[in-house]
């Protein structure tokens, strides 16, 4: 009976860990999507060599989505990927709060230059990967 219980418990634990990895990747992708879509579609600039998106909100305030891997203290950095600590940080008004600390890598691929980008988030534990494609106009620098 104890063997059956232990086996069932291990299966349940493994399943819930995989589910947590999926949730981590999904929440980060949704947050990236939300922040990019907050920007005026006519004003988005993609700095490909740095993996940084810059745009303007409805109040014409500059916003950043910084997926470079370096720590950013720029004002109005809506989301920042800090690779040395596997963190996704929210830096709006220099708050610098950790949203998630289980992200190993974020890969950005241009599918249609200037129109369609794919974001892939890979979790630190379990090497789970999730992708999302966003269609929006941007200027590449």
GROMACS .gro file of N, CA and C in nm:
model
  423
    1UNK      N    1   0.081  -0.119   0.000
    1UNK     CA    2   0.000   0.000   0.000
    1UNK      C    3   0.087   0.126   0.000
    2UNK      N    4   0.194   0.123   0.081
    2UNK     CA    5   0.282   0.240   0.088
    2UNK      C    6   0.356   0.262  -0.044
    3UNK      N    7   0.389   0.155  -0.116
    3UNK     CA    8   0.454   0.167  -0.247
    3UNK      C    9   0.361   0.234  -0.347
    4UNK      N   10   0.234   0.193  -0.344
    4UNK     CA   11   0.135   0.254  -0.431
    4UNK      C   12   0.118   0.402  -0.398
    5UNK      N   13   0.108   0.434  -0.270
    5UNK     CA   14   0.094   0.573  -0.228
    5UNK      C   15   0.214   0.656  -0.271
    6UNK      N   16   0.334   0.604  -0.249
    6UNK     CA   17   0.457   0.675  -0.285
    6UNK      C   18   0.465   0.699  -0.436
    7UNK      N   19   0.431   0.599  -0.513
    7UNK     CA   20   0.432   0.611  -0.659
    7UNK      C   21   0.332   0.716  -0.705
    8UNK      N   22   0.213   0.713  -0.649
    8UNK     CA   23   0.110   0.810  -0.684
    8UNK      C   24   0.152   0.951  -0.646
    9UNK      N   25   0.211   0.964  -0.527
    9UNK     CA   26   0.257   1.095  -0.481
    9UNK      C   27   0.367   1.149  -0.572
   10UNK      N   28   0.462   1.065  -0.613
   10UNK     CA   29   0.571   1.110  -0.701
   10UNK      C   30   0.517   1.153  -0.837
   11UNK      N   31   0.420   1.080  -0.889
   11UNK     CA   32   0.358   1.117  -1.016
   11UNK      C   33   0.287   1.251  -1.004
   12UNK      N   34   0.212   1.268  -0.895
   12UNK     CA   35   0.142   1.394  -0.871
   12UNK      C   36   0.241   1.510  -0.860
   13UNK      N   37   0.348   1.490  -0.787
   13UNK     CA   38   0.450   1.595  -0.767
   13UNK      C   39   0.515   1.633  -0.900
   14UNK      N   40   0.549   1.533  -0.981
   14UNK     CA   41   0.609   1.558  -1.112
   14UNK      C   42   0.513   1.636  -1.202
   15UNK      N   43   0.387   1.597  -1.200
   15UNK     CA   44   0.286   1.663  -1.282
   15UNK      C   45   0.268   1.809  -1.239
   16UNK      N   46   0.260   1.835  -1.110
   16UNK     CA   47   0.242   1.972  -1.064
   16UNK      C   48   0.364   2.059  -1.093
   17UNK      N   49   0.485   2.002  -1.089
   17UNK     CA   50   0.605   2.078  -1.124
   17UNK      C   51   0.603   2.116  -1.272
   18UNK      N   52   0.566   2.021  -1.359
   18UNK     CA   53   0.557   2.051  -1.503
   18UNK      C   54   0.452   2.157  -1.529
   19UNK      N   55   0.343   2.149  -1.458
   19UNK     CA   56   0.237   2.248  -1.472
   19UNK      C   57   0.286   2.386  -1.428
   20UNK      N   58   0.365   2.392  -1.323
   20UNK     CA   59   0.421   2.519  -1.276
   20UNK      C   60   0.515   2.579  -1.380
   21UNK      N   61   0.597   2.496  -1.446
   21UNK     CA   62   0.688   2.545  -1.550
   21UNK      C   63   0.608   2.604  -1.666
   22UNK      N   64   0.503   2.534  -1.706
   22UNK     CA   65   0.417   2.584  -1.814
   22UNK      C   66   0.354   2.717  -1.776
   23UNK      N   67   0.308   2.727  -1.653
   23UNK     CA   68   0.246   2.849  -1.606
   23UNK      C   69   0.347   2.964  -1.605
   24UNK      N   70   0.471   2.938  -1.558
   24UNK     CA   71   0.576   3.040  -1.556
   24UNK      C   72   0.599   3.097  -1.695
   25UNK      N   73   0.616   3.009  -1.793
   25UNK     CA   74   0.642   3.054  -1.930
   25UNK      C   75   0.521   3.128  -1.986
   26UNK      N   76   0.403   3.078  -1.961
   26UNK     CA   77   0.281   3.139  -2.014
   26UNK      C   78   0.258   3.278  -1.956
   27UNK      N   79   0.278   3.295  -1.827
   27UNK     CA   80   0.254   3.425  -1.765
   27UNK      C   81   0.354   3.528  -1.814
   28UNK      N   82   0.478   3.488  -1.837
   28UNK     CA   83   0.579   3.581  -1.889
   28UNK      C   84   0.543   3.622  -2.031
   29UNK      N   85   0.503   3.527  -2.115
   29UNK     CA   86   0.464   3.561  -2.253
   29UNK      C   87   0.343   3.655  -2.256
   30UNK      N   88   0.246   3.629  -2.171
   30UNK     CA   89   0.128   3.716  -2.167
   30UNK      C   90   0.165   3.856  -2.120
   31UNK      N   91   0.257   3.866  -2.027
   31UNK     CA   92   0.300   3.996  -1.978
   31UNK      C   93   0.375   4.071  -2.088
   32UNK      N   94   0.463   4.003  -2.163
   32UNK     CA   95   0.534   4.066  -2.275
   32UNK      C   96   0.432   4.116  -2.378
   33UNK      N   97   0.337   4.029  -2.412
   33UNK     CA   98   0.234   4.066  -2.509
   33UNK      C   99   0.156   4.190  -2.464
   34UNK      N  100   0.114   4.190  -2.340
   34UNK     CA  101   0.035   4.301  -2.288
   34UNK      C  102   0.113   4.431  -2.294
   35UNK      N  103   0.238   4.428  -2.255
   35UNK     CA  104   0.319   4.550  -2.252
   35UNK      C  105   0.349   4.603  -2.392
   36UNK      N  106   0.374   4.515  -2.487
   36UNK     CA  107   0.399   4.561  -2.623
   36UNK      C  108   0.271   4.617  -2.684
   37UNK      N  109   0.159   4.554  -2.657
   37UNK     CA  110   0.033   4.601  -2.713
   37UNK      C  111  -0.017   4.729  -2.649
   38UNK      N  112   0.040   4.768  -2.534
   38UNK     CA  113   0.008   4.897  -2.473
   38UNK      C  114   0.064   5.013  -2.554
   39UNK      N  115   0.164   4.983  -2.635
   39UNK     CA  116   0.232   5.087  -2.712
   39UNK      C  117   0.153   5.123  -2.837
   40UNK      N  118   0.164   5.249  -2.875
   40UNK     CA  119   0.109   5.296  -3.001
   40UNK      C  120   0.179   5.219  -3.113
   41UNK      N  121   0.104   5.150  -3.196
   41UNK     CA  122   0.161   5.063  -3.299
   41UNK      C  123   0.243   5.140  -3.403
   42UNK      N  124   0.226   5.269  -3.411
   42UNK     CA  125   0.302   5.350  -3.506
   42UNK      C  126   0.439   5.388  -3.452
   43UNK      N  127   0.464   5.364  -3.323
   43UNK     CA  128   0.585   5.416  -3.261
   43UNK      C  129   0.684   5.311  -3.212
   44UNK      N  130   0.658   5.184  -3.234
   44UNK     CA  131   0.743   5.080  -3.176
   44UNK      C  132   0.873   5.066  -3.255
   45UNK      N  133   0.983   5.067  -3.180
   45UNK     CA  134   1.116   5.047  -3.237
   45UNK      C  135   1.175   4.922  -3.174
   46UNK      N  136   1.230   4.833  -3.257
   46UNK     CA  137   1.293   4.710  -3.209
   46UNK      C  138   1.443   4.722  -3.231
   47UNK      N  139   1.518   4.723  -3.121
   47UNK     CA  140   1.664   4.725  -3.126
   47UNK      C  141   1.710   4.579  -3.124
   48UNK      N  142   1.725   4.522  -3.243
   48UNK     CA  143   1.751   4.379  -3.257
   48UNK      C  144   1.878   4.334  -3.187
   49UNK      N  145   1.985   4.412  -3.198
   49UNK     CA  146   2.112   4.371  -3.137
   49UNK      C  147   2.106   4.372  -2.985
   50UNK      N  148   2.008   4.442  -2.929
   50UNK     CA  149   1.994   4.449  -2.783
   50UNK      C  150   1.872   4.375  -2.730
   51UNK      N  151   1.782   4.331  -2.818
   51UNK     CA  152   1.655   4.269  -2.778
   51UNK      C  153   1.573   4.361  -2.688
   52UNK      N  154   1.562   4.486  -2.732
   52UNK     CA  155   1.484   4.586  -2.660
   52UNK      C  156   1.379   4.646  -2.754
   53UNK      N  157   1.258   4.659  -2.701
   53UNK     CA  158   1.150   4.724  -2.773
   53UNK      C  159   1.123   4.857  -2.703
   54UNK      N  160   1.106   4.961  -2.783
   54UNK     CA  161   1.074   5.093  -2.730
   54UNK      C  162   0.947   5.139  -2.799
   55UNK      N  163   0.857   5.194  -2.721
   55UNK     CA  164   0.733   5.245  -2.778
   55UNK      C  165   0.680   5.359  -2.695
   56UNK      N  166   0.567   5.409  -2.735
   56UNK     CA  167   0.502   5.518  -2.662
   56UNK      C  168   0.359   5.476  -2.628
   57UNK      N  169   0.317   5.512  -2.507
   57UNK     CA  170   0.180   5.480  -2.467
   57UNK      C  171   0.084   5.590  -2.512
   58UNK      N  172  -0.039   5.582  -2.471
   58UNK     CA  173  -0.141   5.678  -2.512
   58UNK      C  174  -0.110   5.820  -2.465
   59UNK      N  175  -0.033   5.833  -2.357
   59UNK     CA  176   0.007   5.964  -2.306
   59UNK      C  177   0.137   6.013  -2.368
   60UNK      N  178   0.184   5.939  -2.471
   60UNK     CA  179   0.309   5.970  -2.542
   60UNK      C  180   0.433   5.953  -2.454
   61UNK      N  181   0.422   5.874  -2.351
   61UNK     CA  182   0.533   5.845  -2.261
   61UNK      C  183   0.611   5.726  -2.317
   62UNK      N  184   0.744   5.732  -2.317
   62UNK     CA  185   0.827   5.623  -2.370
   62UNK      C  186   0.823   5.505  -2.273
   63UNK      N  187   0.801   5.385  -2.329
   63UNK     CA  188   0.799   5.260  -2.253
   63UNK      C  189   0.903   5.165  -2.313
   64UNK      N  190   0.959   5.077  -2.230
   64UNK     CA  191   1.058   4.981  -2.277
   64UNK      C  192   1.017   4.839  -2.236
   65UNK      N  193   1.043   4.745  -2.327
   65UNK     CA  194   1.038   4.602  -2.298
   65UNK      C  195   1.179   4.554  -2.326
   66UNK      N  196   1.256   4.533  -2.219
   66UNK     CA  197   1.399   4.503  -2.229
   66UNK      C  198   1.422   4.354  -2.202
   67UNK      N  199   1.446   4.280  -2.309
   67UNK     CA  200   1.468   4.135  -2.298
   67UNK      C  201   1.615   4.101  -2.327
   68UNK      N  202   1.704   4.197  -2.302
   68UNK     CA  203   1.846   4.184  -2.335
   68UNK      C  204   1.920   4.086  -2.245
   69UNK      N  205   1.872   4.067  -2.124
   69UNK     CA  206   1.944   3.983  -2.028
   69UNK      C  207   2.020   4.065  -1.927
   70UNK      N  208   2.037   4.194  -1.952
   70UNK     CA  209   2.107   4.284  -1.860
   70UNK      C  210   2.005   4.353  -1.769
   71UNK      N  211   2.049   4.390  -1.652
   71UNK     CA  212   1.962   4.460  -1.558
   71UNK      C  213   1.939   4.602  -1.606
   72UNK      N  214   1.815   4.645  -1.606
   72UNK     CA  215   1.780   4.778  -1.654
   72UNK      C  216   1.717   4.860  -1.542
   73UNK      N  217   1.764   4.983  -1.529
   73UNK     CA  218   1.704   5.076  -1.434
   73UNK      C  219   1.640   5.194  -1.505
   74UNK      N  220   1.621   5.181  -1.637
   74UNK     CA  221   1.556   5.290  -1.711
   74UNK      C  222   1.415   5.310  -1.658
   75UNK      N  223   1.378   5.435  -1.644
   75UNK     CA  224   1.243   5.465  -1.602
   75UNK      C  225   1.146   5.412  -1.708
   76UNK      N  226   1.037   5.357  -1.664
   76UNK     CA  227   0.932   5.302  -1.750
   76UNK      C  228   0.975   5.182  -1.831
   77UNK      N  229   1.065   5.103  -1.776
   77UNK     CA  230   1.093   4.971  -1.833
   77UNK      C  231   0.982   4.881  -1.781
   78UNK      N  232   0.890   4.849  -1.868
   78UNK     CA  233   0.772   4.774  -1.826
   78UNK      C  234   0.805   4.631  -1.787
   79UNK      N  235   0.903   4.573  -1.857
   79UNK     CA  236   0.946   4.437  -1.826
   79UNK      C  237   1.093   4.425  -1.863
   80UNK      N  238   1.168   4.354  -1.778
   80UNK     CA  239   1.313   4.339  -1.797
   80UNK      C  240   1.353   4.196  -1.765
   81UNK      N  241   1.422   4.132  -1.861
   81UNK     CA  242   1.477   3.998  -1.839
   81UNK      C  243   1.620   4.013  -1.790
   82UNK      N  244   1.647   3.966  -1.668
   82UNK     CA  245   1.779   3.972  -1.607
   82UNK      C  246   1.834   3.831  -1.599
   83UNK      N  247   1.912   3.794  -1.700
   83UNK     CA  248   1.957   3.656  -1.719
   83UNK      C  249   2.043   3.600  -1.605
   84UNK      N  250   2.138   3.675  -1.546
   84UNK     CA  251   2.221   3.614  -1.441
   84UNK      C  252   2.141   3.556  -1.324
   85UNK      N  253   2.023   3.609  -1.298
   85UNK     CA  254   1.939   3.557  -1.189
   85UNK      C  255   1.813   3.489  -1.240
   86UNK      N  256   1.802   3.470  -1.373
   86UNK     CA  257   1.685   3.406  -1.434
   86UNK      C  258   1.555   3.477  -1.398
   87UNK      N  259   1.561   3.609  -1.391
   87UNK     CA  260   1.447   3.687  -1.344
   87UNK      C  261   1.381   3.768  -1.455
   88UNK      N  262   1.250   3.775  -1.443
   88UNK     CA  263   1.171   3.871  -1.519
   88UNK      C  264   1.133   3.976  -1.416
   89UNK      N  265   1.175   4.100  -1.445
   89UNK     CA  266   1.154   4.209  -1.350
   89UNK      C  267   1.060   4.313  -1.409
   90UNK      N  268   0.983   4.375  -1.322
   90UNK     CA  269   0.895   4.484  -1.360
   90UNK      C  270   0.957   4.610  -1.301
   91UNK      N  271   0.997   4.701  -1.390
   91UNK     CA  272   1.070   4.819  -1.345
   91UNK      C  273   0.993   4.948  -1.365
   92UNK      N  274   0.864   4.943  -1.376
   92UNK     CA  275   0.786   5.065  -1.397
   92UNK      C  276   0.818   5.164  -1.285
   93UNK      N  277   0.854   5.284  -1.325
   93UNK     CA  278   0.892   5.389  -1.229
   93UNK      C  279   1.001   5.344  -1.132
   94UNK      N  280   1.090   5.260  -1.182
   94UNK     CA  281   1.207   5.210  -1.106
   94UNK      C  282   1.169   5.128  -0.982
   95UNK      N  283   1.054   5.062  -0.987
   95UNK     CA  284   1.014   4.976  -0.875
   95UNK      C  285   1.103   4.854  -0.864
   96UNK      N  286   1.142   4.796  -0.978
   96UNK     CA  287   1.235   4.683  -0.985
   96UNK      C  288   1.186   4.560  -0.908
   97UNK      N  289   1.062   4.520  -0.931
   97UNK     CA  290   1.004   4.404  -0.865
   97UNK      C  291   1.024   4.278  -0.949
   98UNK      N  292   1.043   4.164  -0.885
   98UNK     CA  293   1.061   4.037  -0.955
   98UNK      C  294   0.923   3.976  -0.982
   99UNK      N  295   0.894   3.953  -1.110
   99UNK     CA  296   0.769   3.889  -1.149
   99UNK      C  297   0.786   3.737  -1.148
  100UNK      N  298   0.904   3.691  -1.192
  100UNK     CA  299   0.932   3.547  -1.202
  100UNK      C  300   1.082   3.525  -1.196
  101UNK      N  301   1.125   3.417  -1.131
  101UNK     CA  302   1.269   3.388  -1.124
  101UNK      C  303   1.301   3.247  -1.173
  102UNK      N  304   1.230   3.205  -1.276
  102UNK     CA  305   1.249   3.071  -1.330
  102UNK      C  306   1.263   3.073  -1.482
  103UNK      N  307   1.321   3.180  -1.537
  103UNK     CA  308   1.333   3.191  -1.682
  103UNK      C  309   1.479   3.182  -1.724
  104UNK      N  310   1.509   3.081  -1.802
  104UNK     CA  311   1.646   3.057  -1.847
  104UNK      C  312   1.683   3.143  -1.967
  105UNK      N  313   1.590   3.156  -2.060
  105UNK     CA  314   1.621   3.226  -2.185
  105UNK      C  315   1.493   3.280  -2.248
  106UNK      N  316   1.510   3.391  -2.319
  106UNK     CA  317   1.403   3.444  -2.403
  106UNK      C  318   1.462   3.464  -2.541
  107UNK      N  319   1.403   3.397  -2.640
  107UNK     CA  320   1.452   3.403  -2.777
  107UNK      C  321   1.350   3.480  -2.861
  108UNK      N  322   1.401   3.577  -2.936
  108UNK     CA  323   1.316   3.659  -3.023
  108UNK      C  324   1.353   3.628  -3.167
  109UNK      N  325   1.252   3.591  -3.247
  109UNK     CA  326   1.273   3.558  -3.387
  109UNK      C  327   1.179   3.641  -3.472
  110UNK      N  328   1.235   3.709  -3.570
  110UNK     CA  329   1.152   3.784  -3.664
  110UNK      C  330   1.100   3.687  -3.770
  111UNK      N  331   0.971   3.673  -3.778
  111UNK     CA  332   0.908   3.586  -3.877
  111UNK      C  333   0.887   3.665  -4.006
  112UNK      N  334   0.824   3.780  -3.996
  112UNK     CA  335   0.807   3.873  -4.107
  112UNK      C  336   0.863   4.006  -4.058
  113UNK      N  337   0.972   4.048  -4.116
  113UNK     CA  338   1.040   4.169  -4.069
  113UNK      C  339   0.946   4.289  -4.068
  114UNK      N  340   0.942   4.356  -3.953
  114UNK     CA  341   0.860   4.475  -3.938
  114UNK      C  342   0.714   4.448  -3.906
  115UNK      N  343   0.674   4.318  -3.900
  115UNK     CA  344   0.532   4.287  -3.881
  115UNK      C  345   0.501   4.172  -3.785
  116UNK      N  346   0.587   4.070  -3.780
  116UNK     CA  347   0.554   3.951  -3.702
  116UNK      C  348   0.677   3.900  -3.629
  117UNK      N  349   0.664   3.889  -3.496
  117UNK     CA  350   0.775   3.844  -3.412
  117UNK      C  351   0.729   3.726  -3.328
  118UNK      N  352   0.819   3.631  -3.311
  118UNK     CA  353   0.793   3.516  -3.223
  118UNK      C  354   0.880   3.530  -3.099
  119UNK      N  355   0.817   3.515  -2.983
  119UNK     CA  356   0.886   3.515  -2.856
  119UNK      C  357   0.883   3.372  -2.802
  120UNK      N  358   0.996   3.324  -2.759
  120UNK     CA  359   1.004   3.192  -2.696
  120UNK      C  360   1.064   3.208  -2.557
  121UNK      N  361   0.994   3.156  -2.458
  121UNK     CA  362   1.042   3.161  -2.320
  121UNK      C  363   1.076   3.019  -2.279
  122UNK      N  364   1.198   3.002  -2.226
  122UNK     CA  365   1.245   2.872  -2.180
  122UNK      C  366   1.265   2.881  -2.029
  123UNK      N  367   1.202   2.789  -1.956
  123UNK     CA  368   1.213   2.791  -1.810
  123UNK      C  369   1.347   2.734  -1.766
  124UNK      N  370   1.391   2.779  -1.650
  124UNK     CA  371   1.519   2.737  -1.593
  124UNK      C  372   1.514   2.591  -1.549
  125UNK      N  373   1.408   2.554  -1.484
  125UNK     CA  374   1.392   2.416  -1.437
  125UNK      C  375   1.301   2.343  -1.534
  126UNK      N  376   1.337   2.226  -1.568
  126UNK     CA  377   1.253   2.146  -1.657
  126UNK      C  378   1.271   2.176  -1.804
  127UNK      N  379   1.345   2.281  -1.836
  127UNK     CA  380   1.368   2.322  -1.975
  127UNK      C  381   1.239   2.324  -2.057
  128UNK      N  382   1.131   2.370  -1.999
  128UNK     CA  383   1.005   2.382  -2.070
  128UNK      C  384   1.011   2.506  -2.158
  129UNK      N  385   0.954   2.498  -2.278
  129UNK     CA  386   0.956   2.609  -2.372
  129UNK      C  387   0.814   2.638  -2.419
  130UNK      N  388   0.783   2.766  -2.430
  130UNK     CA  389   0.653   2.809  -2.482
  130UNK      C  390   0.677   2.927  -2.574
  131UNK      N  391   0.599   2.933  -2.684
  131UNK     CA  392   0.616   3.038  -2.784
  131UNK      C  393   0.485   3.112  -2.805
  132UNK      N  394   0.501   3.237  -2.849
  132UNK     CA  395   0.385   3.317  -2.890
  132UNK      C  396   0.431   3.404  -3.008
  133UNK      N  397   0.342   3.420  -3.105
  133UNK     CA  398   0.369   3.509  -3.218
  133UNK      C  399   0.280   3.631  -3.205
  134UNK      N  400   0.342   3.748  -3.218
  134UNK     CA  401   0.268   3.873  -3.210
  134UNK      C  402   0.280   3.947  -3.341
  135UNK      N  403   0.167   3.991  -3.389
  135UNK     CA  404   0.164   4.069  -3.513
  135UNK      C  405   0.143   4.215  -3.476
  136UNK      N  406   0.242   4.295  -3.506
  136UNK     CA  407   0.236   4.440  -3.484
  136UNK      C  408   0.341   4.506  -3.571
  137UNK      N  409   0.320   4.631  -3.601
  137UNK     CA  410   0.414   4.706  -3.683
  137UNK      C  411   0.526   4.758  -3.594
  138UNK      N  412   0.648   4.747  -3.642
  138UNK     CA  413   0.762   4.801  -3.570
  138UNK      C  414   0.871   4.840  -3.669
  139UNK      N  415   0.955   4.927  -3.621
  139UNK     CA  416   1.070   4.971  -3.700
  139UNK      C  417   1.193   4.907  -3.638
  140UNK      N  418   1.277   4.846  -3.720
  140UNK     CA  419   1.396   4.779  -3.669
  140UNK      C  420   1.517   4.871  -3.680
  141UNK      N  421   1.593   4.877  -3.572
  141UNK     CA  422   1.716   4.958  -3.570
  141UNK      C  423   1.833   4.867  -3.543
   0.00000   0.00000   0.00000
